[in-house]
Amino acid sequence: MLKLVTNTQFTHFTNSANSHKNSNTATKSHHHLRLLQKCTHLVQFKQVHAQIIKASFDNSTVSDTQLAKLIESLVNSSQIAYAHLVFNQIINPSAFAFNTVIRGYAEAGLGHRGIQLYTQMIGNGLDPDSFTYPILLKACGDLRQVKGVHSLVVKSKDFNSVIHSLTRLITFYCNFGDVKSAQLLFDQMAEKNVVTWTAMINGHVKQKNYREGIDLFRKMRDSGVEVNELTLVSVLSACANLGASEMGKWVHEFVDKNCIFLNDKLGAALTDMYAKCGYIEEALRVFKIVLEKNVCTWNSIIGGLAIHGCGEEAVKMFWQMQMSGIKPDDVTLIAVLTACSHAGLIEKGKEIFYNMRRDYKVEPNVKHYGCLVDLLCRARLLDEAYEVIRNMPMEPNAVLWGSLLTACASTDHGANVELAEIAMERLIKLEPFNDGNYVLMSNIYAAKAQWDDAGKMRRLMKERNIVKNPGCSVIEINDVVHEFMVGDGRHPRSEEIYSTLEYVAISLREECYAARVP
């Protein structure tokens, strides 16, 4: 609720302004700026506005400058409506005034109003400055508008020098999923700084192009550009998702060698990387030496212990987190529920889930329900899992139905065909071309000797042109990640690889045969 300004405060503001009534223009201007810094409510801003108007009769230039500063203060206080009213009082607004109001609309989620204001700015014959385009990008609501701003940047006189605008463009292209355009722009840039490189690397990582992100980091390193903490965090994220432990260890060594402070973000990224690459002991060691642990740092170690099957240790860490004064968030609860699921801590997991709202003020989302369903499915409590799916407040997604289908195939008493058919019916609608679901359902029918139904499922795959996706293996050698698929000939050294594999196979057969000779 807005706290109203008291009469005492009104008097203080008014008297404070009036005491400078006879001061010179510069003193008044300085006084108004000091008052703006103290404003916390709209009524106070209006009072300062009134004083600026009173003082402006002798000097309109100073008045416009002060009004621009008033607009900036209003925008910073999320008072965009009144800021625009003040803006309209300026006869010839500066680029600074336009930029400030455009930024205000962008931050208020009214980007279209900001774009309209930019059109007015151009109509007034005012040239955009180096801050205009980055601010205008914030107002963009879709990829079409981003490309429109891109064209404006290209047409500007100093295209090659607006590195901040181009870097911001790269970020926005990546945020809208158009990494191809971002990479094309990046490659065309004559000058790139650490922020530009980091934006492109981070863009690849966010779009799950992990190998491309690591390859780009390698080029950045070779180009001599100094990396920063944000660069390393993005690279470590890529390493974690690829299992590229060699590169991850290189980053850790780089941090130690250059005495880079292991803050919460970098510590969380390193912990996560080691855990996902299979080095849980090293992850614990890093976690312990991070001095400033925030919720992300705790989430990394709890999640790491969870995926390593160390459920009880993860739950203990969960309690330690709370004892240290850090409040769990929705990600923390996903991690600890996953830990309970992997360790078979059924009752503990259910207790945490059903008390989320009361104990942690976190509303369960579909991922939390997914963890609960997985917990129940692993415990073979299929009927209870189905009831959770049926009664959850949001629409269940393919992950939940997939968990139930998988559990139906591996019950101790044989496949549960009835529940499997219910899950498969939903999955056909949600994931009509997911080959794994059809194969699994066919196997469930086969396990119950329902050969006609198993055949129907295979025929359905054929009719829909659904092909089983080949398996994929990934290995890392000398900081380079290599990916292989069944029958894959895309690798540049595939002939040597297949020749070596054939030699190994022949040698194994010979060794086995020799072992049988007395």
Short mmCIF file of N, CA and C in Angstrom, two decimals, residues 118-221:
data_model
loop_
_atom_site.label_atom_id
_atom_site.label_comp_id
_atom_site.label_asym_id
_atom_site.label_seq_id
_atom_site.Cartn_x
_atom_site.Cartn_y
_atom_site.Cartn_z
N TYR A 118 9.76 6.82 -30.34
CA TYR A 118 10.95 6.88 -31.21
C TYR A 118 10.56 7.47 -32.57
N THR A 119 9.39 7.05 -33.10
CA THR A 119 8.91 7.60 -34.37
C THR A 119 8.72 9.11 -34.27
N GLN A 120 8.19 9.57 -33.12
CA GLN A 120 8.02 11.01 -32.89
C GLN A 120 9.38 11.71 -32.85
N MET A 121 10.35 11.05 -32.25
CA MET A 121 11.70 11.61 -32.15
C MET A 121 12.29 11.85 -33.54
N ILE A 122 12.15 10.88 -34.42
CA ILE A 122 12.67 11.02 -35.79
C ILE A 122 11.88 12.09 -36.53
N GLY A 123 10.56 12.12 -36.31
CA GLY A 123 9.71 13.13 -36.94
C GLY A 123 10.08 14.54 -36.54
N ASN A 124 10.65 14.69 -35.32
CA ASN A 124 11.08 16.00 -34.84
C ASN A 124 12.44 16.42 -35.42
N GLY A 125 13.02 15.51 -36.23
CA GLY A 125 14.32 15.81 -36.83
C GLY A 125 15.48 15.62 -35.88
N LEU A 126 15.27 14.86 -34.79
CA LEU A 126 16.32 14.64 -33.80
C LEU A 126 17.07 13.34 -34.10
N ASP A 127 18.39 13.40 -34.18
CA ASP A 127 19.20 12.21 -34.45
C ASP A 127 19.35 11.35 -33.19
N PRO A 128 19.18 10.05 -33.32
CA PRO A 128 19.41 9.16 -32.17
C PRO A 128 20.88 9.22 -31.75
N ASP A 129 21.14 9.03 -30.46
CA ASP A 129 22.53 8.97 -30.00
C ASP A 129 22.92 7.52 -29.73
N SER A 130 24.08 7.31 -29.14
CA SER A 130 24.60 5.95 -28.94
C SER A 130 23.77 5.14 -27.95
N PHE A 131 22.92 5.82 -27.16
CA PHE A 131 22.10 5.11 -26.17
C PHE A 131 20.72 4.73 -26.72
N THR A 132 20.32 5.37 -27.80
CA THR A 132 18.94 5.21 -28.29
C THR A 132 18.63 3.77 -28.71
N TYR A 133 19.51 3.19 -29.54
CA TYR A 133 19.19 1.87 -30.09
C TYR A 133 19.16 0.76 -29.03
N PRO A 134 20.14 0.72 -28.10
CA PRO A 134 20.03 -0.28 -27.03
C PRO A 134 18.74 -0.14 -26.22
N ILE A 135 18.33 1.11 -25.97
CA ILE A 135 17.08 1.34 -25.22
C ILE A 135 15.89 0.91 -26.06
N LEU A 136 15.93 1.25 -27.37
CA LEU A 136 14.83 0.90 -28.26
C LEU A 136 14.66 -0.62 -28.37
N LEU A 137 15.77 -1.34 -28.30
CA LEU A 137 15.70 -2.81 -28.35
C LEU A 137 14.93 -3.37 -27.16
N LYS A 138 15.06 -2.71 -26.01
CA LYS A 138 14.31 -3.15 -24.83
C LYS A 138 12.80 -3.08 -25.05
N ALA A 139 12.40 -2.16 -25.94
CA ALA A 139 10.97 -1.98 -26.22
C ALA A 139 10.44 -2.99 -27.23
N CYS A 140 11.33 -3.72 -27.87
CA CYS A 140 10.90 -4.69 -28.90
C CYS A 140 10.17 -5.86 -28.27
N GLY A 141 9.05 -6.23 -28.88
CA GLY A 141 8.25 -7.33 -28.36
C GLY A 141 8.32 -8.59 -29.19
N ASP A 142 8.92 -8.51 -30.38
CA ASP A 142 9.04 -9.70 -31.22
C ASP A 142 10.25 -9.56 -32.14
N LEU A 143 10.56 -10.64 -32.84
CA LEU A 143 11.74 -10.69 -33.69
C LEU A 143 11.66 -9.70 -34.84
N ARG A 144 10.46 -9.46 -35.35
CA ARG A 144 10.28 -8.52 -36.46
C ARG A 144 10.74 -7.12 -36.05
N GLN A 145 10.38 -6.71 -34.83
CA GLN A 145 10.78 -5.40 -34.35
C GLN A 145 12.29 -5.33 -34.12
N VAL A 146 12.87 -6.43 -33.62
CA VAL A 146 14.33 -6.48 -33.43
C VAL A 146 15.04 -6.27 -34.76
N LYS A 147 14.55 -6.93 -35.81
CA LYS A 147 15.17 -6.79 -37.12
C LYS A 147 14.98 -5.37 -37.65
N GLY A 148 13.86 -4.74 -37.30
CA GLY A 148 13.63 -3.35 -37.68
C GLY A 148 14.67 -2.43 -37.07
N VAL A 149 14.96 -2.64 -35.78
CA VAL A 149 15.98 -1.84 -35.10
C VAL A 149 17.36 -2.12 -35.71
N HIS A 150 17.59 -3.40 -36.05
CA HIS A 150 18.86 -3.77 -36.69
C HIS A 150 19.08 -2.96 -37.97
N SER A 151 18.03 -2.82 -38.76
CA SER A 151 18.15 -2.06 -40.01
C SER A 151 18.45 -0.59 -39.73
N LEU A 152 17.89 -0.06 -38.64
CA LEU A 152 18.16 1.33 -38.28
C LEU A 152 19.63 1.51 -37.87
N VAL A 153 20.15 0.53 -37.15
CA VAL A 153 21.55 0.59 -36.72
C VAL A 153 22.47 0.55 -37.94
N VAL A 154 22.15 -0.32 -38.90
CA VAL A 154 22.97 -0.44 -40.11
C VAL A 154 22.98 0.87 -40.90
N LYS A 155 21.83 1.55 -40.94
CA LYS A 155 21.71 2.80 -41.69
C LYS A 155 22.37 3.99 -40.98
N SER A 156 22.66 3.83 -39.70
CA SER A 156 23.24 4.95 -38.95
C SER A 156 24.64 5.29 -39.47
N LYS A 157 25.05 6.53 -39.25
CA LYS A 157 26.33 7.00 -39.80
C LYS A 157 27.51 6.23 -39.22
N ASP A 158 27.46 5.92 -37.95
CA ASP A 158 28.59 5.29 -37.28
C ASP A 158 28.32 3.81 -37.02
N PHE A 159 27.93 3.10 -38.08
CA PHE A 159 27.54 1.69 -37.93
C PHE A 159 28.64 0.87 -37.26
N ASN A 160 29.87 1.01 -37.72
CA ASN A 160 30.95 0.18 -37.20
C ASN A 160 31.39 0.56 -35.79
N SER A 161 30.98 1.74 -35.32
CA SER A 161 31.42 2.18 -34.00
C SER A 161 30.38 1.95 -32.92
N VAL A 162 29.15 1.57 -33.31
CA VAL A 162 28.11 1.39 -32.29
C VAL A 162 28.15 -0.03 -31.74
N ILE A 163 29.26 -0.36 -31.10
CA ILE A 163 29.48 -1.72 -30.61
C ILE A 163 28.45 -2.11 -29.56
N HIS A 164 28.03 -1.12 -28.74
CA HIS A 164 27.04 -1.42 -27.69
C HIS A 164 25.70 -1.81 -28.31
N SER A 165 25.30 -1.10 -29.35
CA SER A 165 24.04 -1.41 -30.02
C SER A 165 24.09 -2.78 -30.68
N LEU A 166 25.22 -3.07 -31.34
CA LEU A 166 25.36 -4.36 -32.03
C LEU A 166 25.40 -5.51 -31.03
N THR A 167 26.08 -5.29 -29.91
CA THR A 167 26.13 -6.32 -28.87
C THR A 167 24.74 -6.58 -28.30
N ARG A 168 24.00 -5.51 -28.08
CA ARG A 168 22.64 -5.65 -27.58
C ARG A 168 21.77 -6.40 -28.60
N LEU A 169 22.00 -6.12 -29.89
CA LEU A 169 21.27 -6.82 -30.95
C LEU A 169 21.54 -8.32 -30.89
N ILE A 170 22.78 -8.68 -30.69
CA ILE A 170 23.14 -10.11 -30.58
C ILE A 170 22.37 -10.76 -29.44
N THR A 171 22.33 -10.07 -28.30
CA THR A 171 21.62 -10.60 -27.13
C THR A 171 20.13 -10.79 -27.44
N PHE A 172 19.53 -9.80 -28.09
CA PHE A 172 18.10 -9.88 -28.37
C PHE A 172 17.78 -10.95 -29.42
N TYR A 173 18.62 -11.09 -30.45
CA TYR A 173 18.42 -12.16 -31.42
C TYR A 173 18.44 -13.52 -30.71
N CYS A 174 19.40 -13.69 -29.82
CA CYS A 174 19.52 -14.97 -29.09
C CYS A 174 18.31 -15.19 -28.17
N ASN A 175 17.86 -14.12 -27.52
CA ASN A 175 16.70 -14.24 -26.63
C ASN A 175 15.44 -14.67 -27.38
N PHE A 176 15.35 -14.26 -28.66
CA PHE A 176 14.20 -14.65 -29.47
C PHE A 176 14.46 -15.94 -30.26
N GLY A 177 15.58 -16.61 -29.95
CA GLY A 177 15.86 -17.92 -30.55
C GLY A 177 16.50 -17.87 -31.92
N ASP A 178 16.83 -16.68 -32.43
CA ASP A 178 17.43 -16.57 -33.76
C ASP A 178 18.96 -16.46 -33.62
N VAL A 179 19.58 -17.58 -33.26
CA VAL A 179 21.02 -17.60 -33.05
C VAL A 179 21.76 -17.44 -34.37
N LYS A 180 21.15 -17.90 -35.46
CA LYS A 180 21.78 -17.79 -36.77
C LYS A 180 22.03 -16.33 -37.14
N SER A 181 21.01 -15.47 -36.95
CA SER A 181 21.17 -14.04 -37.25
C SER A 181 22.17 -13.40 -36.30
N ALA A 182 22.15 -13.84 -35.04
CA ALA A 182 23.09 -13.30 -34.05
C ALA A 182 24.53 -13.63 -34.45
N GLN A 183 24.75 -14.88 -34.86
CA GLN A 183 26.10 -15.31 -35.25
C GLN A 183 26.56 -14.58 -36.50
N LEU A 184 25.64 -14.37 -37.45
CA LEU A 184 25.97 -13.65 -38.68
C LEU A 184 26.40 -12.22 -38.36
N LEU A 185 25.65 -11.57 -37.48
CA LEU A 185 25.99 -10.20 -37.06
C LEU A 185 27.32 -10.18 -36.33
N PHE A 186 27.53 -11.15 -35.46
CA PHE A 186 28.79 -11.26 -34.70
C PHE A 186 29.98 -11.40 -35.64
N ASP A 187 29.84 -12.25 -36.66
CA ASP A 187 30.93 -12.48 -37.61
C ASP A 187 31.25 -11.24 -38.43
N GLN A 188 30.24 -10.37 -38.65
CA GLN A 188 30.43 -9.17 -39.47
C GLN A 188 31.00 -8.00 -38.69
N MET A 189 31.02 -8.10 -37.37
CA MET A 189 31.48 -6.97 -36.54
C MET A 189 32.99 -6.79 -36.67
N ALA A 190 33.39 -5.56 -36.96
CA ALA A 190 34.82 -5.25 -37.10
C ALA A 190 35.52 -5.26 -35.75
N GLU A 191 34.80 -4.85 -34.72
CA GLU A 191 35.37 -4.78 -33.37
C GLU A 191 34.51 -5.57 -32.41
N LYS A 192 35.15 -6.37 -31.58
CA LYS A 192 34.42 -7.17 -30.58
C LYS A 192 35.13 -7.01 -29.24
N ASN A 193 34.36 -6.73 -28.21
CA ASN A 193 34.95 -6.67 -26.87
C ASN A 193 34.47 -7.88 -26.06
N VAL A 194 34.85 -7.93 -24.81
CA VAL A 194 34.52 -9.08 -23.97
C VAL A 194 33.00 -9.25 -23.83
N VAL A 195 32.28 -8.13 -23.80
CA VAL A 195 30.82 -8.20 -23.67
C VAL A 195 30.20 -8.83 -24.93
N THR A 196 30.74 -8.48 -26.10
CA THR A 196 30.24 -9.04 -27.35
C THR A 196 30.46 -10.54 -27.41
N TRP A 197 31.69 -10.96 -27.11
CA TRP A 197 32.00 -12.41 -27.12
C TRP A 197 31.12 -13.16 -26.12
N THR A 198 30.99 -12.59 -24.93
CA THR A 198 30.19 -13.26 -23.89
C THR A 198 28.73 -13.37 -24.29
N ALA A 199 28.20 -12.31 -24.93
CA ALA A 199 26.80 -12.33 -25.37
C ALA A 199 26.57 -13.44 -26.38
N MET A 200 27.51 -13.63 -27.30
CA MET A 200 27.35 -14.67 -28.32
C MET A 200 27.50 -16.07 -27.73
N ILE A 201 28.48 -16.22 -26.85
CA ILE A 201 28.67 -17.53 -26.18
C ILE A 201 27.44 -17.88 -25.35
N ASN A 202 26.97 -16.91 -24.58
CA ASN A 202 25.79 -17.12 -23.74
C ASN A 202 24.55 -17.43 -24.58
N GLY A 203 24.46 -16.77 -25.75
CA GLY A 203 23.34 -17.04 -26.65
C GLY A 203 23.31 -18.48 -27.12
N HIS A 204 24.48 -19.01 -27.49
CA HIS A 204 24.56 -20.41 -27.91
C HIS A 204 24.19 -21.34 -26.76
N VAL A 205 24.70 -21.04 -25.58
CA VAL A 205 24.45 -21.90 -24.42
C VAL A 205 22.97 -21.90 -24.06
N LYS A 206 22.33 -20.72 -24.09
CA LYS A 206 20.91 -20.63 -23.75
C LYS A 206 20.04 -21.41 -24.73
N GLN A 207 20.48 -21.46 -26.00
CA GLN A 207 19.73 -22.20 -27.01
C GLN A 207 20.19 -23.66 -27.11
N LYS A 208 21.00 -24.08 -26.12
CA LYS A 208 21.48 -25.47 -26.01
C LYS A 208 22.43 -25.87 -27.13
N ASN A 209 23.08 -24.88 -27.74
CA ASN A 209 24.15 -25.16 -28.70
C ASN A 209 25.48 -25.18 -27.93
N TYR A 210 25.62 -26.19 -27.10
CA TYR A 210 26.73 -26.20 -26.15
C TYR A 210 28.09 -26.31 -26.83
N ARG A 211 28.17 -27.18 -27.82
CA ARG A 211 29.46 -27.34 -28.50
C ARG A 211 29.89 -26.05 -29.19
N GLU A 212 28.91 -25.37 -29.84
CA GLU A 212 29.22 -24.11 -30.51
C GLU A 212 29.69 -23.06 -29.50
N GLY A 213 29.08 -23.07 -28.31
CA GLY A 213 29.49 -22.14 -27.27
C GLY A 213 30.92 -22.36 -26.83
N ILE A 214 31.30 -23.63 -26.64
CA ILE A 214 32.67 -23.96 -26.23
C ILE A 214 33.66 -23.64 -27.35
N ASP A 215 33.29 -23.96 -28.59
CA ASP A 215 34.17 -23.65 -29.73
C ASP A 215 34.42 -22.15 -29.84
N LEU A 216 33.37 -21.36 -29.61
CA LEU A 216 33.50 -19.90 -29.69
C LEU A 216 34.38 -19.38 -28.55
N PHE A 217 34.25 -19.99 -27.38
CA PHE A 217 35.11 -19.60 -26.25
C PHE A 217 36.57 -19.87 -26.57
N ARG A 218 36.82 -20.99 -27.24
CA ARG A 218 38.19 -21.32 -27.62
C ARG A 218 38.75 -20.26 -28.57
N LYS A 219 37.92 -19.79 -29.51
CA LYS A 219 38.35 -18.74 -30.44
C LYS A 219 38.58 -17.42 -29.69
N MET A 220 37.73 -17.14 -28.73
CA MET A 220 37.88 -15.93 -27.92
C MET A 220 39.20 -15.96 -27.17
N ARG A 221 39.50 -17.11 -26.62
CA ARG A 221 40.74 -17.28 -25.86
C ARG A 221 41.96 -17.08 -26.77
#
